[in-house]
Short mmCIF file of C-alpha atoms and ligand atoms in Angstrom, two decimals:
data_model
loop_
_atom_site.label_atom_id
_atom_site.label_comp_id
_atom_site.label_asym_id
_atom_site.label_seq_id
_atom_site.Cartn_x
_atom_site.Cartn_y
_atom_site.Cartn_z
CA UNK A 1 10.05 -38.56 65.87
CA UNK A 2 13.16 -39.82 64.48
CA UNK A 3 15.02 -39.00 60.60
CA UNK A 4 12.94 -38.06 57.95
CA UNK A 5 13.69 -38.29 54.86
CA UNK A 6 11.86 -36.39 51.56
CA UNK A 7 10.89 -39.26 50.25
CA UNK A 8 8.40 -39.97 53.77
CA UNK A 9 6.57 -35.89 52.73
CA UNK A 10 6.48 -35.73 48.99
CA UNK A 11 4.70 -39.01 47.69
CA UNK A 12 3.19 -39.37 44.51
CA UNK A 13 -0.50 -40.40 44.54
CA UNK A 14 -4.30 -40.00 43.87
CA UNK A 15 -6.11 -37.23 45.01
CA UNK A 16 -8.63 -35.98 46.35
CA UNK A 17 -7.18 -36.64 49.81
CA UNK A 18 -3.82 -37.56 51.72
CA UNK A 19 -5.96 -38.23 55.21
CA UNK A 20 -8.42 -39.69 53.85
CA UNK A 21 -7.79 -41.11 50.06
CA UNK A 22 -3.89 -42.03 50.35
CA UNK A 23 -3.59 -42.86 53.90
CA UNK A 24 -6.67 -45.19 54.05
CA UNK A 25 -5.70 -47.15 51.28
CA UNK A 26 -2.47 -47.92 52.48
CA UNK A 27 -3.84 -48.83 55.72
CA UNK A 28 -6.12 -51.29 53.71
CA UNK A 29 -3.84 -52.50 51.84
CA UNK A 30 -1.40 -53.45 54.99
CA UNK A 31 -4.03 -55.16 56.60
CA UNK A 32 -5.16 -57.28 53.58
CA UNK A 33 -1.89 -58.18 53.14
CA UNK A 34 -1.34 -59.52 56.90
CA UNK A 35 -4.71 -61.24 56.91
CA UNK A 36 -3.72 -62.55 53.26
CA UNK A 37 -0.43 -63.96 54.09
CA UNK A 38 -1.80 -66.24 57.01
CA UNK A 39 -2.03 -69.41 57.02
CA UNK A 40 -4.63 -72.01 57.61
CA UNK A 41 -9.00 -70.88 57.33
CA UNK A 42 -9.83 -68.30 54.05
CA UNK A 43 -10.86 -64.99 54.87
CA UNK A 44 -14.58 -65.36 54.38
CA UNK A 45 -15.60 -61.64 55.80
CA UNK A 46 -14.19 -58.34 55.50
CA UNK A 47 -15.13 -54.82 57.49
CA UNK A 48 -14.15 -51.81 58.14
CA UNK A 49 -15.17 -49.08 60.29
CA UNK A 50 -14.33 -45.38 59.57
CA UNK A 51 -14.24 -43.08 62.49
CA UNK A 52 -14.30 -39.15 62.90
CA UNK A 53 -13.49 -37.09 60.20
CA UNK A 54 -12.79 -40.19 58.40
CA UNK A 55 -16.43 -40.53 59.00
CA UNK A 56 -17.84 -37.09 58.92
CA UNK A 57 -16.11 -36.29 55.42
CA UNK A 58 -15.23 -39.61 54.03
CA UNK A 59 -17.50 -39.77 51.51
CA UNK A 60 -16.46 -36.92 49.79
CA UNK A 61 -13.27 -37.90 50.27
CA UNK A 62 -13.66 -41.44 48.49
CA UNK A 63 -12.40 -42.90 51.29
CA UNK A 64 -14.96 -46.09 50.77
CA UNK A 65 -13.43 -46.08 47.11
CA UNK A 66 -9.28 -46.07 48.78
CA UNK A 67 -10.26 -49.02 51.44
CA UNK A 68 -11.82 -51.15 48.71
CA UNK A 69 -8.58 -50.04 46.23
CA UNK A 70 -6.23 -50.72 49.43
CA UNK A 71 -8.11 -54.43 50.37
CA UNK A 72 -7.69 -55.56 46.36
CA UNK A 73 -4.06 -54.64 46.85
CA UNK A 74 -3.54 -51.01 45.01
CA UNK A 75 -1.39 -48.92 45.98
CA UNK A 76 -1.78 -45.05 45.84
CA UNK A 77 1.66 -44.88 43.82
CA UNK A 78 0.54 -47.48 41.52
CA UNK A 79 -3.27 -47.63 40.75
CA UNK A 80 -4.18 -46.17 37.63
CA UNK A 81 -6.84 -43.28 38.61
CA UNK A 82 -9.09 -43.89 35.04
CA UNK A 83 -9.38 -47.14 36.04
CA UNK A 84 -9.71 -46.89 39.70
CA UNK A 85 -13.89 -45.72 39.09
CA UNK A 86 -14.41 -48.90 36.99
CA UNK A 87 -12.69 -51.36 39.63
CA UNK A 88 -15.26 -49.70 42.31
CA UNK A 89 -18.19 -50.54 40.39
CA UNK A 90 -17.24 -53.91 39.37
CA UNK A 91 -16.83 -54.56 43.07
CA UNK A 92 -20.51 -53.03 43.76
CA UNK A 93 -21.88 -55.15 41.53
CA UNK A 94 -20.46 -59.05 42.21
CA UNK A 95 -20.22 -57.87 46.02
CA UNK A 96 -17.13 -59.44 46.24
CA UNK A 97 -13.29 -58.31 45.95
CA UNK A 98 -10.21 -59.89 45.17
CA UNK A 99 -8.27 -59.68 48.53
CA UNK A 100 -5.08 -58.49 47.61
CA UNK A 101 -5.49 -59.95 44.24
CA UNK A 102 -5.82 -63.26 45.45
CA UNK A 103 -8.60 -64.90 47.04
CA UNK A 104 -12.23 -63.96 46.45
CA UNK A 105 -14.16 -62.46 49.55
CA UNK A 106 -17.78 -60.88 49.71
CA UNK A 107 -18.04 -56.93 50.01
CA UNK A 108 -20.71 -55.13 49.93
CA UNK A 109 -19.56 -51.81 50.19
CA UNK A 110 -22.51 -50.47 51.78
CA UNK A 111 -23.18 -52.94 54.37
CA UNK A 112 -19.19 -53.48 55.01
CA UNK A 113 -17.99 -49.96 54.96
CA UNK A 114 -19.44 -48.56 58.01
CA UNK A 115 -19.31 -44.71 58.78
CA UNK A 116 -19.47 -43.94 62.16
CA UNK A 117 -20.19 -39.90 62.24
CA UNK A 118 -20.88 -40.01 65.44
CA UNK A 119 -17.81 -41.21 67.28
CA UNK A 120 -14.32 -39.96 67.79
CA UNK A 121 -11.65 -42.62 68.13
CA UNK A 122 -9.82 -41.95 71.41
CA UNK A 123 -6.27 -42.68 69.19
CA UNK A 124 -6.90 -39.79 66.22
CA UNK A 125 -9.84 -38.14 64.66
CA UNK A 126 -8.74 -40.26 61.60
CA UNK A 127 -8.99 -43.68 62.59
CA UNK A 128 -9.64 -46.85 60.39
CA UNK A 129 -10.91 -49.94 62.10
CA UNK A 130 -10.67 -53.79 60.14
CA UNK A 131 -11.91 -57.09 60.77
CA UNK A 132 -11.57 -59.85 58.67
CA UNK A 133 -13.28 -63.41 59.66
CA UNK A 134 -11.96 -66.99 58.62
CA UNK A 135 -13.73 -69.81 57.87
CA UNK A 136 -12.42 -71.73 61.23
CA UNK A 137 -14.53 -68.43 63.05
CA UNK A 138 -11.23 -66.90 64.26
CA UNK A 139 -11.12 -63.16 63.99
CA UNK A 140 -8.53 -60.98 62.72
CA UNK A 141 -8.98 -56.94 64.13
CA UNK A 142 -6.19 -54.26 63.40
CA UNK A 143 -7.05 -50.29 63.82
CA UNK A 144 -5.10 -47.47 61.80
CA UNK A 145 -4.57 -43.68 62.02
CA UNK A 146 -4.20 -41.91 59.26
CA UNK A 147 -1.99 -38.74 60.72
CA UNK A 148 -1.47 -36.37 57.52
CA UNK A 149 0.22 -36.45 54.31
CA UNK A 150 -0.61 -40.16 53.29
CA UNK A 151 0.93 -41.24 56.82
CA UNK A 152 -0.56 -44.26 58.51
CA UNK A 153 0.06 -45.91 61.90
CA UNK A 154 -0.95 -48.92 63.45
CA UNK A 155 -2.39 -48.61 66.63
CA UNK A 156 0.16 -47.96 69.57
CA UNK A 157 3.03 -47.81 66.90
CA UNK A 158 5.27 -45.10 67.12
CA UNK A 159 6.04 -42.61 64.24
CA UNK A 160 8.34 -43.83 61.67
CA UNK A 161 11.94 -43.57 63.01
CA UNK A 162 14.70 -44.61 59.79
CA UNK A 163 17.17 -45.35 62.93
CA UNK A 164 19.83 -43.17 60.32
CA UNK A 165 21.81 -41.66 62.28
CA UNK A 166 21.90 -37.99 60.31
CA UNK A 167 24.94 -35.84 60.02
CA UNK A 168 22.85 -32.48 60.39
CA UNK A 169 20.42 -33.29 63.16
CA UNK A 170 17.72 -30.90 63.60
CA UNK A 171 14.12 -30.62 65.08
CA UNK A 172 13.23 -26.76 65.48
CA UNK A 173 14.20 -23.59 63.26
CA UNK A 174 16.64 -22.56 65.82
CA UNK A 175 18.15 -25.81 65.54
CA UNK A 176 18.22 -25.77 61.83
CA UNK A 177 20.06 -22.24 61.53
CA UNK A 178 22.71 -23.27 64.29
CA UNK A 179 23.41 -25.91 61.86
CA UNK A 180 23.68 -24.36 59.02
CA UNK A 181 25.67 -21.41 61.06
CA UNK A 182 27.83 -24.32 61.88
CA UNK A 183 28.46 -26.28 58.87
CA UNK A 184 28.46 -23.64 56.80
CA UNK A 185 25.62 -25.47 54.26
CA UNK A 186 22.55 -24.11 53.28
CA UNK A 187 19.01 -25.21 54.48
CA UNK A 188 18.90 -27.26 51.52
CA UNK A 189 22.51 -28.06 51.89
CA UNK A 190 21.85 -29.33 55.50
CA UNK A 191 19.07 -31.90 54.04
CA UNK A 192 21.30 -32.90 50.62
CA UNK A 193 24.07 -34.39 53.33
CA UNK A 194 21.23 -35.79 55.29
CA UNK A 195 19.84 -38.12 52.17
CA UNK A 196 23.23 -38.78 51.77
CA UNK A 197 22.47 -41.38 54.34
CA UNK A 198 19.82 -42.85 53.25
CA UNK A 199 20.63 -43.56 49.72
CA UNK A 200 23.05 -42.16 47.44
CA UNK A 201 23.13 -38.51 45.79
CA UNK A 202 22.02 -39.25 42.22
CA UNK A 203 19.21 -41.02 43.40
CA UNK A 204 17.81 -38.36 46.03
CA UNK A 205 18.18 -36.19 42.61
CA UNK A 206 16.37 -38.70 40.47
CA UNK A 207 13.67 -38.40 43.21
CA UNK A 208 13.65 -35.24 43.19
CA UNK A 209 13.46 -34.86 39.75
CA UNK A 210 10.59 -37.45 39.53
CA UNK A 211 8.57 -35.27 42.18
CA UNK A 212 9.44 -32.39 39.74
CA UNK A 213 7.78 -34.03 36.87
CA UNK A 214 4.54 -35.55 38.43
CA UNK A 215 4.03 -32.25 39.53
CA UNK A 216 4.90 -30.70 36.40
CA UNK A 217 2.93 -33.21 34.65
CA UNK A 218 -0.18 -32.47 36.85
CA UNK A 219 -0.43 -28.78 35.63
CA UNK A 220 -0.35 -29.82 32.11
CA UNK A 221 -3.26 -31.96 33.02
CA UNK A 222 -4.75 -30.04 34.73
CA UNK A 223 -4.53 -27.04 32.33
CA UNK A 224 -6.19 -29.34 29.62
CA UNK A 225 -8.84 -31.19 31.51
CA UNK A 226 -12.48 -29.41 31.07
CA UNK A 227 -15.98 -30.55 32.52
CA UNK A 228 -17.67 -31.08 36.13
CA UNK A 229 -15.68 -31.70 38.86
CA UNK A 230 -17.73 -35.18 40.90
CA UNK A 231 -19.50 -35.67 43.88
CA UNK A 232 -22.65 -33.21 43.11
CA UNK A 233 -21.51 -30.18 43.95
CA UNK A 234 -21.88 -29.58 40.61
CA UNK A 235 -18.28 -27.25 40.33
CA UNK A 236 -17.24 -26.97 36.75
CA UNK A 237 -13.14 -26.84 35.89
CA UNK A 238 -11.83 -23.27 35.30
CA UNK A 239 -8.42 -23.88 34.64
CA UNK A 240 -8.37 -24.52 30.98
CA UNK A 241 -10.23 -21.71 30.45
CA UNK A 242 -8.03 -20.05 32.29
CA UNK A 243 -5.17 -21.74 30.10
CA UNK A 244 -6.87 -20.31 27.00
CA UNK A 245 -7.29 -16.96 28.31
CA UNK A 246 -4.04 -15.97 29.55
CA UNK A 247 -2.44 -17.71 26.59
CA UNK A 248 -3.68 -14.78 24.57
CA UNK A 249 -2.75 -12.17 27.09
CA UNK A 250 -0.34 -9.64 26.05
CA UNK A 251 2.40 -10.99 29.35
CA UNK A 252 3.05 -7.15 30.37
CA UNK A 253 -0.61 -7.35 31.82
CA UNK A 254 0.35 -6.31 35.42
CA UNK A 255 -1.92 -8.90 36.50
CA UNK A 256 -0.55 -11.34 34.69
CA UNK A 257 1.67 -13.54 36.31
CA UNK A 258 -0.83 -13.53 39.60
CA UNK A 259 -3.10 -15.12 37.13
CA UNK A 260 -0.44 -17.44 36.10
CA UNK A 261 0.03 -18.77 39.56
CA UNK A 262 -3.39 -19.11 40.66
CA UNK A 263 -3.77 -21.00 37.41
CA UNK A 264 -1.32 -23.49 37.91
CA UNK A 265 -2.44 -23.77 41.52
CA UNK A 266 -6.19 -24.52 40.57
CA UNK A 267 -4.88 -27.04 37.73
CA UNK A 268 -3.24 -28.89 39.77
CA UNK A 269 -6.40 -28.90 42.69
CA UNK A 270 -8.77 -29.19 40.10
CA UNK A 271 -7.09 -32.48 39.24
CA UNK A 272 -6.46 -33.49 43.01
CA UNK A 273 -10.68 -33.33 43.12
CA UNK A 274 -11.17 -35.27 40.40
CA UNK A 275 -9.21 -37.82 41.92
CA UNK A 276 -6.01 -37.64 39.36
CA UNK A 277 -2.53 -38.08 39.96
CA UNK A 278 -0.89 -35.14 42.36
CA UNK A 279 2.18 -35.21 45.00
CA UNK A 280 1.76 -34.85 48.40
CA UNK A 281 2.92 -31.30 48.82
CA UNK A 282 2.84 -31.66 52.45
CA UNK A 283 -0.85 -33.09 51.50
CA UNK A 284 -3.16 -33.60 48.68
CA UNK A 285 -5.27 -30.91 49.77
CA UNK A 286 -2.98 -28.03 49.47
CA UNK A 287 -1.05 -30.26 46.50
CA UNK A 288 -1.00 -27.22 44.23
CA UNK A 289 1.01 -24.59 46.26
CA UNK A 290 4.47 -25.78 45.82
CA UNK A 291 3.87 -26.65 42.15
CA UNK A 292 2.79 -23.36 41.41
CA UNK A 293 5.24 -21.07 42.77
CA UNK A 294 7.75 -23.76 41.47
CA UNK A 295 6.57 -23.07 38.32
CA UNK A 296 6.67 -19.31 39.18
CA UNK A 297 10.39 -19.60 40.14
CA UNK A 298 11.28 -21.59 36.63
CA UNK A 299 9.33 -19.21 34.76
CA UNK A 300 10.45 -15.83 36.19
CA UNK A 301 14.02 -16.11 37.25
CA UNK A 302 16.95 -16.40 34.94
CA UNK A 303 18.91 -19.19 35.28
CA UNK A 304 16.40 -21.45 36.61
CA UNK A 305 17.69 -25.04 36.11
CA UNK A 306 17.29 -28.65 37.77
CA UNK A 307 19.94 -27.92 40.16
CA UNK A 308 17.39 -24.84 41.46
CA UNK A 309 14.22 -26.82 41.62
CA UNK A 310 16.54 -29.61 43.58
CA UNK A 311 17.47 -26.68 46.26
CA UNK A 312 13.56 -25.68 45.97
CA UNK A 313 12.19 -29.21 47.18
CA UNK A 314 14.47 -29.59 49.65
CA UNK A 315 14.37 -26.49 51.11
CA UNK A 316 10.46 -27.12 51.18
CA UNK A 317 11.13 -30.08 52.75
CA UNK A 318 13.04 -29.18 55.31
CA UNK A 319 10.19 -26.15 56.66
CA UNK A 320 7.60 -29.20 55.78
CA UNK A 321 9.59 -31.54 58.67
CA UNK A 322 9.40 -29.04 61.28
CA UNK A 323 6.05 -28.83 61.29
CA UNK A 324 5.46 -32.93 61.31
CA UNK A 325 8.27 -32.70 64.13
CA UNK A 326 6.71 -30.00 66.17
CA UNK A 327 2.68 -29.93 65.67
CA UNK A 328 1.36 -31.51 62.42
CA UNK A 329 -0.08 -31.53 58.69
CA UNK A 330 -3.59 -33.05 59.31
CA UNK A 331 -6.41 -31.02 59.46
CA UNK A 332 -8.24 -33.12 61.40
CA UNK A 333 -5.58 -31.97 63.98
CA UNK A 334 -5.50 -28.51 62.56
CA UNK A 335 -7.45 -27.08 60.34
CA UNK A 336 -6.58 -25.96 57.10
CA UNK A 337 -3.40 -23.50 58.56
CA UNK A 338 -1.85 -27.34 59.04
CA UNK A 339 -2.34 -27.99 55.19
CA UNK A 340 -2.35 -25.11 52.81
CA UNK A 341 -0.66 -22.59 55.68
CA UNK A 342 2.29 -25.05 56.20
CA UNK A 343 2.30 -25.57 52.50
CA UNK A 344 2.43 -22.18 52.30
CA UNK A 345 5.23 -21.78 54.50
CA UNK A 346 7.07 -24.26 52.68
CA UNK A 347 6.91 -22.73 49.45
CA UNK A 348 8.16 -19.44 51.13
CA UNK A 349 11.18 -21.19 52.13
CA UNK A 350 12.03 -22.52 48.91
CA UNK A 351 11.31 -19.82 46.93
CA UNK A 352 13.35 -17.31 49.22
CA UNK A 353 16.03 -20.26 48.86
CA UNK A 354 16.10 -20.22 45.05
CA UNK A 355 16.34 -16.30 44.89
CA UNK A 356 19.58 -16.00 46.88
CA UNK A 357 17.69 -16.01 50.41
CA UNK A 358 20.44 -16.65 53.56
CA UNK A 359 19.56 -19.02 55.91
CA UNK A 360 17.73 -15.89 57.98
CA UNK A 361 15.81 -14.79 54.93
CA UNK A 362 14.26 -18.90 54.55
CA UNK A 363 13.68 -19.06 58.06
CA UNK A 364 12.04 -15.61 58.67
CA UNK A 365 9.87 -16.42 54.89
CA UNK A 366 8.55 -19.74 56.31
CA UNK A 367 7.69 -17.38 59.65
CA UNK A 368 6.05 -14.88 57.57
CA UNK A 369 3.90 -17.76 55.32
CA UNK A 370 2.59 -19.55 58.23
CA UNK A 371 1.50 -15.61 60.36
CA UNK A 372 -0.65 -14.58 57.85
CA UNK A 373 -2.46 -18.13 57.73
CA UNK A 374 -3.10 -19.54 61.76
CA UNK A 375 -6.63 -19.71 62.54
CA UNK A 376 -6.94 -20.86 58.94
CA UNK A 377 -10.05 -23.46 59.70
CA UNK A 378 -10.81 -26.29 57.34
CA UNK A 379 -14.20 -26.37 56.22
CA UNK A 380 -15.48 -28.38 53.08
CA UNK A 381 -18.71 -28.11 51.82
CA UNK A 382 -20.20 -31.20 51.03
CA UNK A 383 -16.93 -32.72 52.09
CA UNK A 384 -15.55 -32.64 49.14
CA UNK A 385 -11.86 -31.04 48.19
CA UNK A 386 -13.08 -28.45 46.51
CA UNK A 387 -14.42 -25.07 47.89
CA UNK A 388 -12.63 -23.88 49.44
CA UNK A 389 -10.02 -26.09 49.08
CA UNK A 390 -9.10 -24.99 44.95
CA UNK A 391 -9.22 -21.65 45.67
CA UNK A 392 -7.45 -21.99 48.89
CA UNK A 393 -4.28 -23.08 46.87
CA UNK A 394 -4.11 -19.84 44.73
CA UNK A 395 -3.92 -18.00 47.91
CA UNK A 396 -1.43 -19.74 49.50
CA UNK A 397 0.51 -19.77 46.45
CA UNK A 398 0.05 -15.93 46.37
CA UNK A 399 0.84 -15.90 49.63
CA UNK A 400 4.14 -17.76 49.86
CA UNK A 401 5.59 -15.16 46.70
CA UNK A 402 5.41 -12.30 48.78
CA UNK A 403 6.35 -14.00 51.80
CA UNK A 404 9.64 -14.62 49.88
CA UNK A 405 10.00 -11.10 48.89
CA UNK A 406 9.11 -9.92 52.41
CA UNK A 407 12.15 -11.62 53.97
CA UNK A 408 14.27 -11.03 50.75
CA UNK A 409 13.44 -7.62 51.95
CA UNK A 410 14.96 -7.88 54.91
CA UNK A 411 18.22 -9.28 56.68
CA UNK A 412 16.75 -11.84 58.46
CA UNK A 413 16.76 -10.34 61.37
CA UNK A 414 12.68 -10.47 62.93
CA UNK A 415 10.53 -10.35 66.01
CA UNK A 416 8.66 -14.09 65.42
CA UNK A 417 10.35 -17.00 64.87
CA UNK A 418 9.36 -19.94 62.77
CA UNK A 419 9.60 -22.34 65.94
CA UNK A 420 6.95 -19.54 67.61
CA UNK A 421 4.60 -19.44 64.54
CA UNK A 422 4.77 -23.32 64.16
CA UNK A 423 4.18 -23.40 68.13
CA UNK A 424 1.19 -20.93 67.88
CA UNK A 425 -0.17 -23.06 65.23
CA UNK A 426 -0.07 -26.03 67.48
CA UNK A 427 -1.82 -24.20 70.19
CA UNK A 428 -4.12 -22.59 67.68
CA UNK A 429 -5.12 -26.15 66.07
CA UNK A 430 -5.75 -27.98 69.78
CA UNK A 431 -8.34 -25.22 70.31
CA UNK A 432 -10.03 -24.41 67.81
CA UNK A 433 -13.53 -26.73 67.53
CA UNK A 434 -13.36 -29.97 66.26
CA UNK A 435 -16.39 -28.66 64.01
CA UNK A 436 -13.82 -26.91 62.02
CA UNK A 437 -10.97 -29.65 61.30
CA UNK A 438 -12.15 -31.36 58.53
CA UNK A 439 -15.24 -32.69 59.79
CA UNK A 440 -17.70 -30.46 56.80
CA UNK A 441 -19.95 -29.52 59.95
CA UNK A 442 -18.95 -25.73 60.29
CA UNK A 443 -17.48 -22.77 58.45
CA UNK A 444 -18.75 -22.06 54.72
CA UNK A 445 -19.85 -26.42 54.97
CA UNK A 446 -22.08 -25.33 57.48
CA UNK A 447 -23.62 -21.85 55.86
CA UNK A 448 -23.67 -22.82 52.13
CA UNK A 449 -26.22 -24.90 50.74
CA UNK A 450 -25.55 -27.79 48.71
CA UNK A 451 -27.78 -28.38 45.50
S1 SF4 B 1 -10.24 -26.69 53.68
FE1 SF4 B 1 -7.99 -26.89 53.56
S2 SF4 B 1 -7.49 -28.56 55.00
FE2 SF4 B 1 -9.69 -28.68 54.59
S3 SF4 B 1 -9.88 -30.18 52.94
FE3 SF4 B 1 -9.77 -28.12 52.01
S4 SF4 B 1 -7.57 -27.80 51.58
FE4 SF4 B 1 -7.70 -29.54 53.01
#
């Protein structure tokens, strides 16, 4: 995998999935475009065939709702999430779609969405298959994975590789502290010269700061929102309560401030379910880590400023790259420890960064986030990003706090490094059953009943 930049891990989108909401749509949206842009016949049918965990937990996952979005031309970045439910049912009721906001086609979800639970595609367990048919009776075919964090590939394409050539090159921990050793830059340093060649400074800040907002923004939200969450599980919002509750708590409560960061954790997962606006944080299913020890760092330490959360992101970032370098961020690949455990890890980093951590102390935090998460498995019930997916988010927010404090503890000096926890994960995630990467089959899916 070639130079990363923060703007390919923290993308601002719709929830309730990066796999299988974000990444799908874009996938539909590249191959209505194509087909769109040729010339000659119309497109007179469109299909597409979800496989794996695409399959197995798509539903839940609105992933029928993102293709039909990504066909008309949306964009996860772009589409307004209030309106998105109303587009959907317009489209179920003409059975037909504007292909990229163009031309007319027929689609009738049901018949033209097909879920195929019981097959694996040999490429990645989330795989996207289209076929679009012209009027001359030529066929046009293209197949997608969707490999974490919003990511999509074509078929046989490689990762995406920027060709920048990076001043601080890096692809393990060991690498990334030799660097630093060397250049004398902090982790977040080390990344700030490396956007330098992508774009200029001020605008990696205004980024930054953007990402800083929308998550921002999405705990406000979140903290107001009340009501049911969808899809029938029939899981009511806490977080507002929540809100309410600890607004009127005298703030020397020694529970307090845990309560304060699961909050803003669940606010922000709470609106990832409902299908709201949320950053990929390194996905949308463990979206509300970052934000909330963010918040926890901006709230708690003096002197917190823009220049901190800045240093926070990329630091973040930089743990986040390791793992897409190394192993990976889907769950479908594995299990939850790739989602909320590598979020976790992240927000470790950047949290140790913030509070004066060295190098050591950032790498050693990100060690100690991801340990006490491997094995982690992912298991919706009902498919849906919500238990134990919310919850999930408070721990790993929890988690990542005194996984900061832990190495802030310390001198940076430990027995496991982060390129042997990320490793471990790797290992962990190619065995454990594919029942338990995001397919709802085992785990609490399996032994809760849905009414
Ligand atoms: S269990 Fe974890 S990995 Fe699975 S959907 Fe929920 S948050 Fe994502």
């Amino acid at each position: 995998m070639g130079a990363l930049s923060v703007t390919d891990l923290y993308t601002i989108g719709i929830g309730p999935s990066s796999s299988h909401t974000v990444g799908p749509m874009r996938a539909a949206r590249a191959f209505a475009r194509e087909v769109a842009a040729l010339p000659g016949a119309a497109v007179v049918s469109l299909g597409c065939t979800l496989f794996g965990s695409l399959a197995l937990t798509g539903k839940g996952h609105g992933t029928d709702g993102a293709v039909i979005l990504g066909l008309m031309g949306e964009t996860p970045e772009g589409v307004d999430p209030d309106a998105a439910p109303g587009i959907l049912a317009r489209v179920a009721a003409a059975g037909r779609l504007s292909l990229c906001g163009g031309a007319e086609v027929a689609f009738a979800p049901e018949r033209d969405i097909v879920f195929r639970r019981d097959a694996f595609h040999p490429g990645h367990a989330n795989t996207l298959a289209f076929r679009a048919e012209r009027a001359d009776g030529e066929a046009v075919e293209r197949v997608y994975h969707s490999i974490g964090g919003g990511a999509v590939l074509a078929a046989g394409a490689q990762p995406p590789d920027h060709q920048t050539v990076l001043p601080h090159v890096f692809s393990s921990a060991a690498e990334m502290l030799a660097e630093g050793e060397r250049s004398g830059l902090s982790i977040a340093g080390l990344m700030a010269a490396n956007e330098d060649s992508f774009r200029p400074r001020a605008e990696t800040e205004a980024f930054l700061d953007a990402v800083h907002r929308a998550m921002s923004a999405c705990i406000e939200r979140g903290c107001r929102a009340e009501g049911e969450l969808p899809g029938g599980l029939r899981v009511r919002r806490r977080a507002r309560r929540m809100f309410e509750a600890l607004s009127g708590l005298n703030s020397g409560e020694p529970q307090a401030m845990f309560e304060w960061v699961s909050l803003w954790a669940l606010a922000v997962n709470e609106e990832n379910a409902a299908g709201g606006r949320v950053v990929t944080a390194p996905t949308n299913g463990a979206a509300g880590v970052l934000p909330a020890v963010m918040r926890y760092y901006e709230r708690t330490v003096p002197g917190a400023d823009a220049a901190g959360i800045r240093t926070f992101l990329l630091t973040a970032a930089a743990v986040g790259f390791l793992y897409k370098k190394r192993a990976s961020i889907s769950a479908a690949e594995m299990g939850c420890q790739g989602e909320v455990g590598v979020a976790c890890s992240m927000a470790a980093a950047a949290l140790c960064a913030v509070l004066g951590g060295s190098n050591a102390q950032i790498e050693n935090a990100a060690e100690i986030g991801m340990e006490h998460n491997l094995g982690l498995t992912c298991d919706p019930i009902g498919g849906l990003v919500q238990i134990p997916c919310i919850e999930r988010n408070t721990m790993g927010a929890v988690k990542a706090i005194n996984a900061a404090y832990l190495a802030l503890s310390g001198d940076g000096t430990h027995v496991v490094s982060l390129d042997a926890v990320i490793e471990t994960m790797r290992q962990t995630g190619r065995d454990m059953r594919k029942k338990y990467k995001e397919t709802g089959l085992g785990g609490l899916a399996a032994n809760v009943v849905e009414c």
